């Protein structure tokens, strides 16, 4: 029986690459993981399939830069305490457009701490984030919500295995470059290929030439599938090929990838968001870093970042190092906070306009 824990030496070598190092569309992703990790391709495929079956890996899929395909935002919800678990379950189980669903708390009562339910949301082009949130408000009994679209992205990755050894303050040699959020137009043919491309891999699909069956599913030749996928990749619509670890829950044997999930907040002066985001986003510990406007209820926070770890104090040490770096760059911070993740579920946000229309019709009829 193959080892399936993330900290097995061979699995760790594979995961250090496969979590977030295969950027764009690759015709033979498992061969590329093998080349970069130094592990034989047959071993790579066997180990990834075994970890997926065991639940160590939550999903294997081609990710998309969904911010370029649909209107998206981080949404903070104020929900009465007695309704919060039901609201969590409804958004995770019945709203395919809500991705991450997290209960968050702060160490002290502070700006925005009454917003305990946080979700990521994508609504296909032509539909309204505001109206979607108003519908969810009715469904779950929320009191209010705050929509925080990303104005720019500085860091977007995972890499939990390789981040375990990062020291506080470790950062890139240059500031992170901001990716502007611009929604792209896709033809029906491109959507057809994209929907087949992004579907999660079952264990038996982890094999050489993995896209042949997806091309058949899309009703196109393999060459045409490659052409469309590579064109979408060049247009920055394709994200990366990734194996997502189950990092929220322990494995079958009780091993955890991470224990704490921290959402860092900083308020910097208007006009310095790109500079500040670049300096924050260059720190290797961060899996996400965005420019988002949180508004007065959150004391005008405009830079947000996420880090994961097994030790709470260690994450605070990482944040302190980022704070010191901002100070050394003479970027004023008028307010900062940490929202800690508790109960959490993660799924990809659906982005198909067709599926949205069907869901909306069903929801309004219910």
XYZ file of C-alpha atoms in Angstrom:
366
model
C 0.000 0.000 0.000
C 1.375 3.390 -0.999
C 2.028 6.082 1.652
C -0.672 8.759 1.445
C 0.340 11.364 4.048
C 1.576 14.727 2.815
C 4.756 14.504 4.914
C 5.992 11.233 3.393
C 9.349 12.223 1.776
C 8.382 11.257 -1.779
C 4.887 12.736 -1.489
C 6.371 15.950 -0.079
C 8.696 16.262 -3.105
C 5.743 15.821 -5.444
C 3.452 18.191 -3.543
C 6.101 20.919 -3.300
C 5.698 21.191 -7.081
C 2.153 20.024 -7.747
C 0.378 22.353 -5.314
C 1.060 25.587 -7.177
C 4.134 25.454 -9.415
C 2.541 24.282 -12.697
C 1.422 27.607 -14.138
C -0.883 27.957 -17.124
C -2.021 25.084 -19.337
C 0.364 22.145 -19.777
C -0.321 19.296 -22.203
C 1.273 16.656 -19.959
C 0.963 18.039 -16.413
C 2.040 14.845 -14.618
C 5.203 14.648 -16.727
C 5.935 18.271 -15.830
C 5.450 17.544 -12.109
C 7.825 14.571 -12.478
C 10.448 16.664 -14.283
C 10.428 19.414 -11.674
C 10.248 17.163 -8.622
C 12.801 14.596 -9.781
C 10.331 11.760 -9.137
C 9.550 9.202 -11.868
C 6.311 10.026 -13.687
C 4.726 6.641 -12.953
C 5.419 7.194 -9.248
C 4.013 10.732 -9.467
C 0.747 9.511 -10.980
C 0.420 6.572 -8.584
C 1.096 8.730 -5.508
C -1.267 11.557 -6.551
C -4.045 9.049 -7.291
C -3.481 7.312 -3.939
C -3.517 10.615 -2.012
C -6.690 11.659 -3.854
C -8.429 8.383 -2.976
C -7.359 8.736 0.659
C -8.562 12.347 0.900
C -5.080 13.753 1.588
C -5.515 15.593 -1.703
C -8.954 17.191 -1.825
C -9.041 17.741 -5.580
C -6.898 17.745 -8.718
C -7.875 20.243 -11.362
C -6.915 22.914 -13.818
C -7.656 26.182 -12.059
C -8.887 29.315 -13.748
C -8.257 32.943 -12.991
C -11.953 33.198 -12.262
C -11.668 36.913 -11.488
C -11.131 37.292 -15.254
C -14.241 35.243 -16.093
C -16.848 36.416 -13.602
C -17.522 39.259 -11.203
C -16.044 38.178 -7.877
C -15.693 39.423 -4.334
C -14.944 38.532 -0.772
C -18.175 38.932 1.191
C -18.421 39.430 4.949
C -21.792 38.565 6.483
C -23.353 39.629 9.764
C -25.636 36.762 10.760
C -27.388 36.245 14.113
C -25.462 33.749 16.230
C -28.313 31.254 16.286
C -28.498 31.232 12.471
C -24.812 31.161 11.575
C -24.394 27.380 11.281
C -27.461 27.075 9.093
C -26.240 29.964 6.944
C -22.834 28.293 6.623
C -24.431 25.009 5.534
C -26.755 26.684 3.035
C -23.979 28.621 1.318
C -21.682 25.617 1.152
C -24.262 23.064 0.093
C -26.782 25.041 -1.948
C -24.954 28.000 -3.498
C -22.515 26.778 -6.171
C -21.235 30.336 -6.664
C -19.939 30.704 -3.102
C -16.485 29.127 -2.914
C -14.664 29.400 0.406
C -17.115 29.487 3.321
C -15.401 30.327 6.620
C -16.392 31.279 10.146
C -13.886 33.916 11.294
C -13.169 35.550 14.643
C -10.819 38.145 16.089
C -8.801 37.952 19.305
C -10.552 41.075 20.625
C -13.728 42.986 19.805
C -12.601 45.223 16.952
C -13.679 46.832 13.708
C -15.827 44.402 11.752
C -15.603 41.594 14.314
C -19.395 41.190 14.253
C -18.978 39.884 10.685
C -18.278 36.236 11.469
C -19.279 34.498 8.226
C -17.000 35.094 5.238
C -17.392 33.749 1.722
C -15.815 34.160 -1.662
C -18.378 34.708 -4.405
C -18.312 34.626 -8.195
C -21.296 35.679 -10.290
C -21.070 35.188 -14.086
C -20.945 38.234 -16.288
C -24.341 39.790 -16.883
C -25.550 39.043 -13.351
C -25.282 41.140 -10.191
C -23.182 40.469 -7.088
C -25.450 42.818 -5.143
C -28.643 41.015 -6.171
C -27.079 37.623 -5.499
C -26.144 38.710 -1.977
C -29.628 40.120 -1.425
C -31.079 36.740 -2.410
C -28.692 34.925 -0.052
C -29.624 37.372 2.718
C -33.238 36.250 2.409
C -32.288 32.571 2.281
C -30.040 32.553 5.376
C -31.457 35.391 7.488
C -28.381 37.621 7.387
C -28.647 41.113 8.860
C -26.226 42.759 6.461
C -23.242 42.077 4.221
C -20.199 43.843 2.858
C -19.056 43.098 -0.723
C -15.321 43.577 -1.280
C -14.296 43.017 -4.924
C -10.617 42.586 -5.701
C -9.218 45.683 -7.395
C -5.841 43.999 -7.815
C -4.150 40.661 -7.093
C -0.566 40.505 -5.804
C -0.278 36.870 -4.700
C -2.368 33.843 -5.617
C -1.056 30.359 -4.838
C -1.186 27.508 -2.352
C 2.008 25.574 -1.628
C 1.272 24.559 1.968
C 4.001 21.892 1.979
C 6.831 24.158 0.818
C 5.663 27.002 3.082
C 6.178 24.925 6.239
C 9.879 25.828 6.368
C 9.600 29.528 5.501
C 11.036 31.882 8.121
C 9.290 35.136 9.114
C 10.379 37.937 6.803
C 11.444 35.721 3.886
C 10.430 37.508 0.729
C 11.099 37.903 -2.975
C 13.884 40.191 -4.149
C 11.399 42.563 -5.762
C 7.830 43.680 -4.931
C 4.952 41.575 -6.208
C 3.428 42.864 -9.432
C -0.282 43.569 -9.354
C -2.603 41.742 -11.724
C -5.527 43.966 -12.615
C -8.968 42.378 -12.531
C -10.578 42.613 -15.965
C -13.433 40.347 -16.994
C -12.847 38.686 -20.394
C -15.363 37.814 -23.104
C -15.530 34.139 -24.159
C -17.297 32.565 -27.109
C -19.687 29.641 -26.644
C -17.026 27.357 -28.169
C -14.427 28.569 -25.654
C -16.846 28.072 -22.763
C -17.519 24.531 -23.984
C -13.806 23.669 -23.863
C -13.302 25.545 -20.600
C -16.037 23.659 -18.752
C -14.483 20.316 -19.742
C -11.004 21.606 -18.915
C -11.790 22.735 -15.364
C -13.676 19.660 -14.157
C -11.970 17.871 -11.257
C -9.944 14.751 -12.004
C -11.098 11.399 -10.665
C -8.260 9.096 -9.500
C -8.576 6.910 -12.610
C -8.089 9.982 -14.834
C -4.586 10.562 -13.479
C -2.739 9.056 -16.400
C -0.685 10.064 -19.453
C -2.434 12.232 -22.053
C -5.087 13.318 -19.532
C -6.779 15.825 -21.835
C -7.801 13.332 -24.556
C -10.988 12.336 -22.723
C -11.754 16.010 -21.948
C -11.497 16.897 -25.641
C -13.939 14.076 -26.386
C -16.232 15.392 -23.652
C -16.139 18.837 -25.253
C -16.826 17.333 -28.689
C -13.632 18.663 -30.269
C -10.394 17.157 -31.546
C -7.451 17.001 -29.162
C -5.568 19.504 -31.330
C -8.493 21.930 -31.142
C -8.736 21.410 -27.384
C -5.033 22.257 -27.059
C -5.429 25.314 -29.303
C -8.294 26.759 -27.279
C -6.694 25.922 -23.911
C -3.356 27.458 -24.893
C -5.087 30.568 -26.218
C -7.000 30.943 -22.930
C -3.747 30.452 -21.054
C -2.058 33.204 -23.086
C -4.993 35.494 -22.240
C -4.395 34.862 -18.497
C -7.703 33.032 -18.087
C -6.022 29.767 -17.090
C -4.483 29.710 -13.613
C -2.455 26.598 -12.803
C -2.706 22.818 -12.741
C -2.931 21.990 -9.070
C -3.325 19.280 -6.472
C -5.237 20.807 -3.559
C -4.401 19.367 -0.173
C -7.073 18.863 2.457
C -5.605 21.556 4.698
C -8.619 22.261 6.899
C -9.373 18.802 8.296
C -6.980 16.122 9.616
C -6.186 13.125 7.434
C -7.472 9.602 8.127
C -4.575 9.093 10.545
C -4.953 12.500 12.210
C -2.145 14.347 10.410
C -2.846 18.027 9.693
C -1.355 20.103 6.896
C -2.288 23.356 8.643
C -4.169 24.274 11.794
C -4.554 28.055 11.589
C -5.802 30.238 8.749
C -5.173 33.956 9.189
C -6.717 36.796 7.190
C -4.467 39.834 7.676
C -5.865 43.361 7.273
C -3.965 46.613 6.704
C -5.274 50.131 6.047
C -2.787 52.191 4.037
C -3.208 55.689 2.587
C -5.349 56.044 -0.529
C -3.097 56.164 -3.559
C -0.479 53.818 -2.052
C -2.407 50.568 -2.393
C -0.337 49.226 -5.307
C 2.934 50.043 -3.557
C 1.776 48.526 -0.254
C 0.284 45.437 -1.893
C 3.531 44.841 -3.763
C 5.525 44.995 -0.526
C 3.109 42.758 1.370
C 2.645 40.321 -1.507
C 6.366 39.640 -1.918
C 6.419 37.709 1.402
C 6.642 33.994 0.708
C 4.357 32.871 3.548
C 1.261 34.383 1.913
C -1.038 32.294 -0.251
C -3.205 35.275 -1.238
C -2.781 39.044 -1.269
C -5.334 41.484 -2.655
C -6.265 45.130 -2.844
C -9.855 45.214 -1.550
C -11.793 48.149 -0.134
C -13.419 47.060 3.136
C -15.048 50.396 3.984
C -15.530 52.327 7.228
C -16.906 49.379 9.227
C -13.455 47.815 8.877
C -11.608 51.117 9.413
C -10.916 51.531 5.689
C -8.804 48.379 5.332
C -7.592 48.086 1.740
C -4.843 45.422 1.716
C -5.747 41.861 2.686
C -3.604 38.723 2.746
C -3.971 35.103 3.836
C -1.434 32.817 5.506
C -1.752 29.272 6.880
C 0.259 27.417 9.500
C 0.224 24.894 12.326
C 1.283 27.388 15.030
C -0.683 30.567 15.800
C 2.254 32.484 17.263
C 4.364 31.606 14.231
C 1.750 33.215 11.977
C 1.744 36.303 14.182
C 5.533 36.379 13.853
C 5.154 36.342 10.075
C 2.693 39.224 10.256
C 5.005 41.185 12.564
C 7.781 40.769 9.997
C 5.496 42.139 7.268
C 4.517 45.047 9.542
C 8.196 45.869 10.112
C 8.841 45.715 6.376
C 6.015 48.166 5.651
C 7.437 50.484 8.283
C 10.911 50.232 6.721
C 9.350 51.183 3.372
C 7.756 54.203 5.068
C 4.253 53.059 4.186
C 1.938 54.279 6.975
C -0.563 51.772 8.371
C -3.478 53.441 10.184
C -5.078 50.176 11.226
C -4.331 46.445 11.132
C -6.076 43.309 12.356
C -6.160 39.513 12.057
C -9.293 37.470 11.430
C -8.760 33.804 12.333
C -10.483 31.052 10.400
C -12.508 28.441 12.253
C -15.045 26.162 10.618
C -14.267 26.103 6.920
C -15.316 24.429 3.694
C -13.870 25.028 0.255
C -15.174 24.328 -3.215
C -14.552 25.941 -6.614
C -17.030 28.703 -7.420
C -19.131 27.869 -10.459
C -18.753 30.477 -13.226
C -20.977 29.226 -16.054
C -23.698 31.697 -17.108
C -25.892 28.747 -18.158
C -25.620 27.095 -14.740
C -26.284 30.435 -13.041
C -29.524 30.954 -14.983
C -30.694 27.446 -14.037
C -29.794 27.948 -10.359
C -31.476 31.353 -10.219
C -34.658 29.924 -11.698
C -34.692 27.054 -9.205
C -33.918 29.338 -6.227
C -36.644 31.807 -7.042
C -39.140 28.977 -7.523
C -38.241 27.411 -4.158
